[in-house]
CSV table of C-alpha atoms in Angstrom, one decimal:
chain,number,residue,atom,x,y,z
A,1,UNK,CA,108.3,123.7,142.4
A,2,UNK,CA,109.8,125.9,139.3
A,3,UNK,CA,107.6,124.9,136.3
A,4,UNK,CA,109.4,127.9,134.1
A,5,UNK,CA,110.6,126.9,131.0
A,6,UNK,CA,113.9,127.6,129.5
A,7,UNK,CA,114.4,131.0,127.3
A,8,UNK,CA,116.8,131.5,124.6
A,9,UNK,CA,116.2,134.9,123.1
A,10,UNK,CA,118.1,136.3,120.4
A,11,UNK,CA,116.9,140.4,119.9
A,12,UNK,CA,118.6,142.6,117.4
A,13,UNK,CA,118.7,146.3,118.2
A,14,UNK,CA,119.6,149.6,116.0
A,15,UNK,CA,123.4,151.0,116.0
A,16,UNK,CA,121.9,153.9,118.3
A,17,UNK,CA,119.6,151.2,120.2
A,18,UNK,CA,122.7,149.0,120.8
A,19,UNK,CA,125.0,152.3,122.4
A,20,UNK,CA,122.0,153.0,124.6
A,21,UNK,CA,122.4,149.6,126.2
A,22,UNK,CA,125.7,149.6,126.4
A,23,UNK,CA,126.5,153.2,127.9
A,24,UNK,CA,123.9,152.5,130.5
A,25,UNK,CA,125.6,149.2,131.3
A,26,UNK,CA,129.1,150.9,131.2
A,27,UNK,CA,127.8,153.2,133.6
A,28,UNK,CA,126.5,150.8,136.1
A,29,UNK,CA,129.7,149.0,136.0
A,30,UNK,CA,131.2,151.2,136.7
A,31,UNK,CA,128.8,152.4,139.8
A,32,UNK,CA,129.2,149.3,141.5
A,33,UNK,CA,125.2,149.5,139.8
A,34,UNK,CA,122.6,146.6,139.2
A,35,UNK,CA,121.7,147.2,135.6
A,36,UNK,CA,118.2,146.6,134.6
A,37,UNK,CA,116.9,146.1,130.6
A,38,UNK,CA,114.4,144.8,128.7
A,39,UNK,CA,115.1,141.8,125.9
A,40,UNK,CA,111.8,140.8,123.8
A,41,UNK,CA,109.3,142.8,125.9
A,42,UNK,CA,110.0,140.6,129.5
A,43,UNK,CA,112.5,143.5,131.9
A,44,UNK,CA,115.7,141.8,133.2
A,45,UNK,CA,117.2,142.8,136.6
A,46,UNK,CA,121.6,141.9,137.1
A,47,UNK,CA,122.4,142.6,140.1
A,48,UNK,CA,125.5,144.3,140.6
A,49,UNK,CA,128.5,141.9,141.1
A,50,UNK,CA,127.7,139.4,138.5
A,51,UNK,CA,129.8,137.1,137.3
A,52,UNK,CA,130.3,138.8,133.1
A,53,UNK,CA,132.5,136.7,130.9
A,54,UNK,CA,133.0,137.2,127.3
A,55,UNK,CA,132.7,134.2,124.8
A,56,UNK,CA,134.1,133.9,121.5
A,57,UNK,CA,132.6,131.0,118.7
A,58,UNK,CA,133.7,130.7,114.8
A,59,UNK,CA,132.6,127.9,112.9
A,60,UNK,CA,134.0,128.3,109.4
A,61,UNK,CA,134.1,131.6,108.4
A,62,UNK,CA,131.8,132.6,110.7
A,63,UNK,CA,132.4,134.3,114.3
A,64,UNK,CA,130.2,134.6,117.3
A,65,UNK,CA,131.3,137.6,120.1
A,66,UNK,CA,129.2,137.5,123.1
A,67,UNK,CA,128.9,139.1,126.4
A,68,UNK,CA,127.2,137.4,129.2
A,69,UNK,CA,126.3,137.7,132.0
A,70,UNK,CA,125.0,134.8,134.8
A,71,UNK,CA,123.4,134.8,138.3
A,72,UNK,CA,120.8,133.2,139.6
A,73,UNK,CA,117.1,134.6,140.9
A,74,UNK,CA,116.4,133.6,144.5
A,75,UNK,CA,114.0,130.1,144.2
A,76,UNK,CA,115.3,128.4,141.9
């Protein structure tokens, strides 16, 4: 039985940090490889071929653009 609670974290990074993360992501996507990233002290392993989408939300004058990866880990 999985008792792990949900997690919803937003972490802001500097422009240089974002560029480094995006460059590693692009390289992994080009090479068809898995991608690893650490977000708020948790290391995430995103398998190659994972579903990828881009989401745009607007509420009044505020816009939000999200790059999303969706995958399932074994046993969940």
